[in-house]
Amino acid sequence: MGAIALAVGCNSSGDLLIDDFESGTFAQWKVEGDAFGDKPSTGAYAGQQPVSGFEGKYLANSFNNGDDSRGVLTSKDFTIERDYINFLVGGGTADDLYAELIVEGKSIYRSRSLFESETLQWMSWDVKQYRGKKAQIRIVDNQRGGWGHILIDQIEQGNKQKSLYMTDYTKEFNAEKKFLLLPIEDAAPEAKIQLIADGKPIGEPINVRLAQSKTNYWVPIPIEAYKGKKIGLKFAVVKSDDLFLKEIKQSDTYDFNYNEAFRPIYHFTPQYGWMNDPNGMVYLDGTYHLFYQYNPYGARWGNMHWGHAVSRDLVHYQYEPIALFPDKLGAIFSGSAVIDNDNTAGFGKGAMVAIFTSAGEKQQQSIAYSLDGGKTFTKYEHNPVLTDPKFIDFRDPKVFWHAPSKQWVLSLATTQTITFYGSKNLKEWTRLSEFGENIGDHGGVWECPDLFPLTYKGKTKWVLFVSINPGGPNGGSATQYFIGDFDGRTFTPDPLAYPLWIDYGRDNYAGVTWSNVPQSDGRRLFLGWMNNWDYANDIPPVNFRGAMTVARELTLADNGEHLVVANYPVKELTSLRRDTNSIGTKEANPSLEVTPLLAKNDGAYELEFTLKPDAETQNFNFTLENDKGEKLTFAFDVVNKTLSVDRSHSGAKFNDNFSQNAIKAPLTKKESYKIRLLVDVASTELFVNGGELVLTNTVFPSSPYNKLRFATDKGKVTAQNITVYNLK
Ligand code: FRU
């Protein structure tokens, strides 16, 4: 077997040419297929954009016969005698186009152009550890269609790395500590990494915003299970001078409990990382489970897992280990959980069964079960259980047991409708009906449905929640609902003035209700993600992003004009009340200032009062303020029947979309308005008249609002029984 490496220069550290194609032939290669032609090209083929960046006259170009042609060049064996193999590469970026290094029969690197480009760039393989071994290079074009070609030139061995880019590069570690800490730069692009242990990939690749110029925060990869072993992080692409390569470190500790600015005191937030929708909300044996869309590798959306927390009182939550990890079918998107009391699925009596969207190339529904009360889950071996190639947006299954028709009913968001499916065993699903055409709001994609009964004056009505993004009443994401009847097959809406919104604020999305709440309790319990896709990835917290609303009880109520779904904090919340400041009844004529709200104000409190405008008053408002001049105003316009919230001067500015327009809600005219306002460092939840009208809005003030100001345009407004509670 003739080695084809030619020594250029006489010392052992000079470059060794493997091939530069300047012979004008493929004499050194075995040629298969027609993609590379029968000899090197002198530049572009007919129909190809100009090719540049190659050296000399010739290069290997697989555009012969166009993008659809396929072929392989395989080099003769050569011996690795230097630290690097450098070569020029261009063309497409598809997986089926690559230059491959094979050492002793094993594939070591597969690299392709980093960008779709006809300009070749240097690429380097670090081959130090293979010195002295026999190797081969294959240049593969197995790709048809646009950019289905590869360009290669000037393949040489040398002791200098010519490219700063490395693809499929593995950084190795001896696992000694509990965590591998990755430095994150919040605004950096995502890099793909695969954890490797014992030479095998562990889990799915993750996308991480690795620090390139500065580290904003760290995220941990648990590695304790591999102590004493060799582990590796394989990067799809790295630049050898990227900051993170130097910074990644092992540690026995990770500070999970950042006490950073904007961390709320009584709302649920992830320990660190990103959170969106609540998932799998289910009650079991005294415990309310809250799973949630979670990215443990950064504080922006990505790498969806199901995080997990439990609560015994709907007020205090305890973190649990991650419940569901991405798998071959994809990331774990939103879904629900039920308790299978009759063992219909055969996983075990009383199994907790999670039904979720596997979001890979397609969106499909999968299931997993837990026999230890939600601590650990096993995915069903025959996932997915529900697919439909017709839909791209096909997700967020919410399941309940419908006793009259003796079946599980699943509501699924199917682009801009909700499709209902029925099943006897949670594994086989049949389509029941589809709802939503020509009714409600259609300004965006429909997501996170929930169908459940509520009783009004002894009569059962069925309520369907549908989150929509964008298309909310004040822009971006919001949750609309329908009230009607359900017969086990079809949901029939009552004729109401749709769309109706569960919350007119900007920050209550993807909320659904807890399943399996005991009949003795009888409540329908709900919470939502306190954020809006319009700006969710940009909000100011650093190490974590996202909070849930407080748990709320849903009821049907008559707002004076029609039936509405009211939502109001669960009664358990009052257990957090500590110091009370009873300010009593005051008059704004035309204005009134109440300060301080609390002698010691840490930003977590609750305000109650009843506003009573007199006959002359048309516009009145109240404002929360801090000593930095940051403020949030709630304005009542009884003539135009509008309640609006202005957060344009509420605190940190981070995204134009946050406070461009006043946030508006329809107000029914009443004698008085009973106000309950929950404030928690970075959020406000306003409940008017027992939750008939709700507005949840985040705010990011630099210090707590500790002043309350009332004002009226004419006449006077009485604020009755003003009470402030510090919440802990
Ligand atoms: C809603 C949503 C869901 C999806 C999830 C992904 O906010 O878009 O439809 O399942 O987030 O994280």
XYZ file of C-alpha atoms in Angstrom, residues 227-567:
341
model
C -16.601 9.693 38.437
C -13.207 8.241 37.626
C -14.058 7.828 33.962
C -13.163 9.697 30.811
C -15.946 11.929 29.618
C -16.084 14.291 26.699
C -18.015 17.179 25.281
C -18.311 16.912 21.537
C -18.905 20.231 19.808
C -20.461 20.370 16.366
C -18.375 23.492 15.653
C -15.936 25.439 17.783
C -13.425 28.184 17.144
C -10.206 27.310 18.940
C -9.989 30.748 20.557
C -13.580 30.664 21.881
C -13.601 31.753 25.503
C -15.694 28.808 26.697
C -13.086 26.240 25.739
C -10.760 27.697 28.362
C -13.482 28.367 30.922
C -15.370 25.077 31.157
C -14.562 23.560 34.527
C -15.529 20.880 36.983
C -16.990 21.710 40.352
C -18.438 19.945 43.353
C -20.854 22.775 43.947
C -23.317 24.720 41.907
C -25.105 27.673 43.409
C -28.705 26.802 42.504
C -30.206 29.456 44.686
C -29.299 32.692 43.105
C -30.899 35.435 45.066
C -30.753 37.879 42.229
C -32.697 41.046 41.505
C -36.200 40.316 40.190
C -36.407 36.935 41.917
C -39.978 36.889 43.256
C -40.653 35.860 46.844
C -43.932 33.898 46.673
C -44.222 32.973 42.981
C -42.793 29.822 41.523
C -39.628 30.295 39.451
C -37.101 27.739 38.209
C -33.936 27.465 40.309
C -31.968 28.573 37.303
C -32.457 28.376 33.550
C -35.551 28.976 31.471
C -39.172 28.087 32.215
C -42.315 28.444 30.141
C -45.668 26.614 30.226
C -46.977 24.754 33.262
C -47.312 21.061 32.361
C -48.664 17.843 33.808
C -50.501 19.549 36.649
C -51.980 16.763 38.732
C -52.948 16.236 42.361
C -52.010 13.012 44.115
C -52.180 12.049 47.805
C -52.015 15.526 49.250
C -49.485 16.817 46.741
C -50.000 19.193 43.852
C -47.518 18.399 41.100
C -46.327 21.142 38.831
C -44.218 20.148 35.860
C -43.051 22.826 33.486
C -41.308 23.523 30.200
C -37.697 23.774 31.260
C -34.311 24.511 29.755
C -31.627 23.445 32.236
C -28.876 24.690 29.905
C -29.650 28.381 29.704
C -32.073 31.131 30.591
C -33.573 31.306 27.095
C -36.000 28.907 25.437
C -34.505 25.650 24.153
C -33.781 21.987 25.020
C -37.271 21.424 26.372
C -37.440 19.110 29.375
C -40.189 18.763 31.968
C -38.957 20.350 35.173
C -40.799 19.283 38.303
C -41.920 20.840 41.566
C -44.404 19.800 44.244
C -46.563 21.729 46.662
C -48.845 20.721 49.497
C -50.579 24.074 49.799
C -50.419 25.638 46.302
C -48.291 28.389 47.803
C -44.924 26.857 48.743
C -43.165 24.703 46.154
C -40.310 22.317 46.490
C -37.979 21.516 43.570
C -37.792 17.943 42.348
C -35.359 16.420 39.842
C -36.112 16.863 36.134
C -38.939 14.486 35.189
C -38.684 14.073 31.408
C -35.640 14.405 29.164
C -35.549 14.822 25.379
C -35.157 11.563 23.463
C -34.920 10.261 19.905
C -38.452 11.494 19.182
C -37.496 15.025 20.130
C -37.773 17.591 22.875
C -40.537 17.296 25.478
C -43.135 19.951 24.797
C -46.234 20.759 26.798
C -48.787 18.236 27.980
C -50.711 16.945 30.949
C -50.790 14.157 33.522
C -53.570 11.951 34.857
C -53.898 9.310 37.556
C -54.947 6.015 36.018
C -56.963 4.700 38.962
C -58.449 1.776 37.032
C -55.188 0.777 35.345
C -56.711 1.310 31.903
C -53.244 1.609 30.346
C -51.823 -1.425 32.116
C -48.885 0.438 33.637
C -50.216 -0.201 37.132
C -53.157 0.812 39.265
C -52.921 4.467 40.190
C -50.017 5.125 37.818
C -49.336 8.744 37.050
C -49.370 8.980 33.270
C -47.888 11.973 31.486
C -49.127 12.739 27.982
C -46.887 15.186 26.131
C -45.729 16.330 22.734
C -42.550 14.831 21.335
C -41.197 17.687 19.262
C -38.631 16.379 16.826
C -38.875 16.613 13.075
C -42.634 16.305 13.616
C -44.863 16.984 16.580
C -46.404 13.773 17.907
C -47.947 12.759 21.214
C -46.149 10.387 23.565
C -46.777 9.015 27.036
C -44.688 8.106 30.082
C -45.707 6.665 33.425
C -44.598 6.933 37.000
C -45.206 4.323 39.664
C -43.522 6.305 42.426
C -45.775 9.316 42.626
C -44.097 11.377 39.926
C -40.497 10.998 41.108
C -39.339 9.002 38.099
C -40.963 8.324 34.742
C -40.612 5.527 32.221
C -41.420 6.336 28.639
C -43.833 3.975 26.914
C -41.864 1.750 24.551
C -44.251 2.189 21.630
C -44.278 5.986 21.539
C -45.583 7.998 19.804
C -49.252 7.226 20.514
C -50.816 9.916 18.344
C -49.542 11.312 15.058
C -51.008 13.090 12.068
C -48.760 14.127 9.180
C -51.361 16.711 8.118
C -50.438 19.092 10.924
C -47.164 20.858 11.597
C -48.517 22.470 14.771
C -49.931 19.438 16.555
C -49.343 19.663 20.260
C -50.074 20.214 23.939
C -52.340 17.234 24.795
C -54.585 17.754 27.842
C -56.355 14.631 29.018
C -59.223 13.932 31.432
C -61.455 10.967 32.228
C -64.985 11.522 30.904
C -67.070 9.228 33.081
C -70.376 9.369 31.123
C -68.721 8.118 27.908
C -66.249 5.920 29.849
C -63.197 7.179 28.031
C -60.198 9.410 28.276
C -60.693 12.602 26.287
C -57.691 14.432 24.875
C -57.800 18.025 23.660
C -55.060 18.877 21.211
C -54.012 22.128 19.574
C -54.107 21.481 15.828
C -52.824 24.713 14.246
C -55.871 26.982 14.670
C -58.425 24.502 15.927
C -58.736 22.127 18.847
C -59.179 18.467 17.960
C -60.661 16.077 20.519
C -59.638 12.408 20.667
C -60.989 9.565 22.772
C -59.254 6.490 24.215
C -60.000 3.570 26.511
C -56.359 3.000 27.461
C -54.350 6.195 26.873
C -52.464 4.362 24.112
C -54.897 4.165 21.192
C -56.695 7.338 20.286
C -59.587 7.981 17.914
C -60.576 11.366 16.607
C -63.876 12.613 18.072
C -64.375 16.090 16.641
C -62.738 19.379 15.826
C -63.660 22.805 17.167
C -62.690 26.359 16.406
C -63.215 27.308 12.812
C -64.829 30.731 12.458
C -65.113 31.312 16.166
C -62.896 33.102 18.667
C -59.623 34.809 17.973
C -57.399 33.528 15.161
C -54.567 36.053 15.262
C -51.991 33.310 15.829
C -51.398 29.629 16.438
C -53.641 27.851 18.984
C -51.845 26.162 21.867
C -52.381 24.527 25.251
C -56.112 23.679 25.267
C -57.979 22.543 28.367
C -61.594 21.323 28.481
C -63.254 21.016 31.884
C -66.630 21.392 33.605
C -67.645 24.207 35.953
C -70.933 24.499 37.771
C -73.039 27.648 37.713
C -76.146 27.781 39.884
C -76.305 23.998 39.976
C -75.874 23.587 36.237
C -72.796 22.076 34.595
C -71.193 24.063 31.822
C -68.065 23.060 29.905
C -65.250 25.533 29.501
C -62.578 25.308 26.822
C -59.337 27.238 27.333
C -57.247 27.973 24.253
C -53.980 29.853 24.423
C -53.092 31.823 21.336
C -49.869 33.409 20.178
C -49.795 36.040 18.827
C -53.314 37.476 18.827
C -53.819 38.371 22.492
C -56.109 41.329 23.264
C -53.068 43.465 24.059
C -50.629 41.825 21.681
C -48.607 38.626 21.819
C -49.735 35.661 23.891
C -52.972 35.300 25.860
C -55.571 32.704 26.786
C -59.080 32.852 25.357
C -61.969 30.675 26.454
C -65.322 29.373 25.319
C -68.287 28.347 27.468
C -70.647 25.640 26.229
C -71.537 21.960 26.429
C -69.672 18.723 25.826
C -71.383 15.392 25.151
C -68.341 13.134 25.111
C -67.718 13.820 21.446
C -68.419 17.424 20.496
C -67.957 20.759 22.211
C -70.817 23.151 21.428
C -70.176 26.769 22.442
C -72.853 29.042 23.857
C -73.423 32.134 21.731
C -71.282 34.707 23.561
C -69.274 37.682 22.351
C -66.032 35.781 21.676
C -63.189 36.189 22.050
C -63.310 36.176 25.836
C -60.018 36.281 27.729
C -59.171 34.729 31.029
C -56.741 37.564 31.751
C -56.427 40.856 29.877
C -52.902 41.508 31.150
C -49.891 40.781 29.029
C -48.423 38.084 31.234
C -50.587 35.059 31.752
C -50.108 32.384 29.132
C -50.468 28.651 28.494
C -52.336 28.179 31.756
C -54.301 24.979 32.323
C -55.904 23.285 35.321
C -54.899 20.595 37.808
C -56.350 17.173 37.206
C -57.456 14.660 39.848
C -58.321 17.300 42.466
C -60.555 15.367 44.902
C -64.290 15.876 44.609
C -64.371 16.702 48.316
C -62.345 19.788 47.433
C -64.371 20.467 44.324
C -62.239 23.342 43.105
C -60.976 23.893 39.572
C -57.404 25.081 40.089
C -55.368 26.922 37.526
C -52.126 28.734 36.988
C -50.357 30.210 33.983
C -46.911 31.191 32.837
C -46.411 34.827 33.822
C -44.782 35.969 30.611
C -45.431 36.788 26.979
C -43.667 35.376 23.933
C -43.380 38.975 22.679
C -40.415 39.553 25.004
C -40.044 36.452 27.195
C -36.467 35.736 26.110
C -35.339 39.278 26.923
C -36.714 39.946 30.410
C -34.069 41.304 32.812
C -33.403 38.386 35.221
C -30.042 36.812 34.431
C -29.792 33.282 35.796
C -33.413 32.325 35.406
C -36.289 33.500 33.242
C -39.957 32.908 33.846
C -42.368 32.727 36.775
C -45.822 31.222 37.234
C -48.878 33.203 38.327
C -50.223 32.391 41.771
C -52.567 29.392 41.800
C -56.088 30.564 41.125
C -59.529 29.076 41.518
C -61.804 29.197 38.482
C -65.519 29.814 38.812
C -68.351 30.901 36.565
C -69.691 34.356 37.400
C -72.088 36.885 35.960
C -70.241 40.141 35.359
C -73.508 42.060 34.973
C -73.584 41.545 31.213
C -72.843 37.882 30.630
C -71.317 34.747 32.066
C -67.547 34.867 32.532
C -64.905 32.545 33.865
C -63.608 34.346 36.938
C -60.214 33.500 38.346
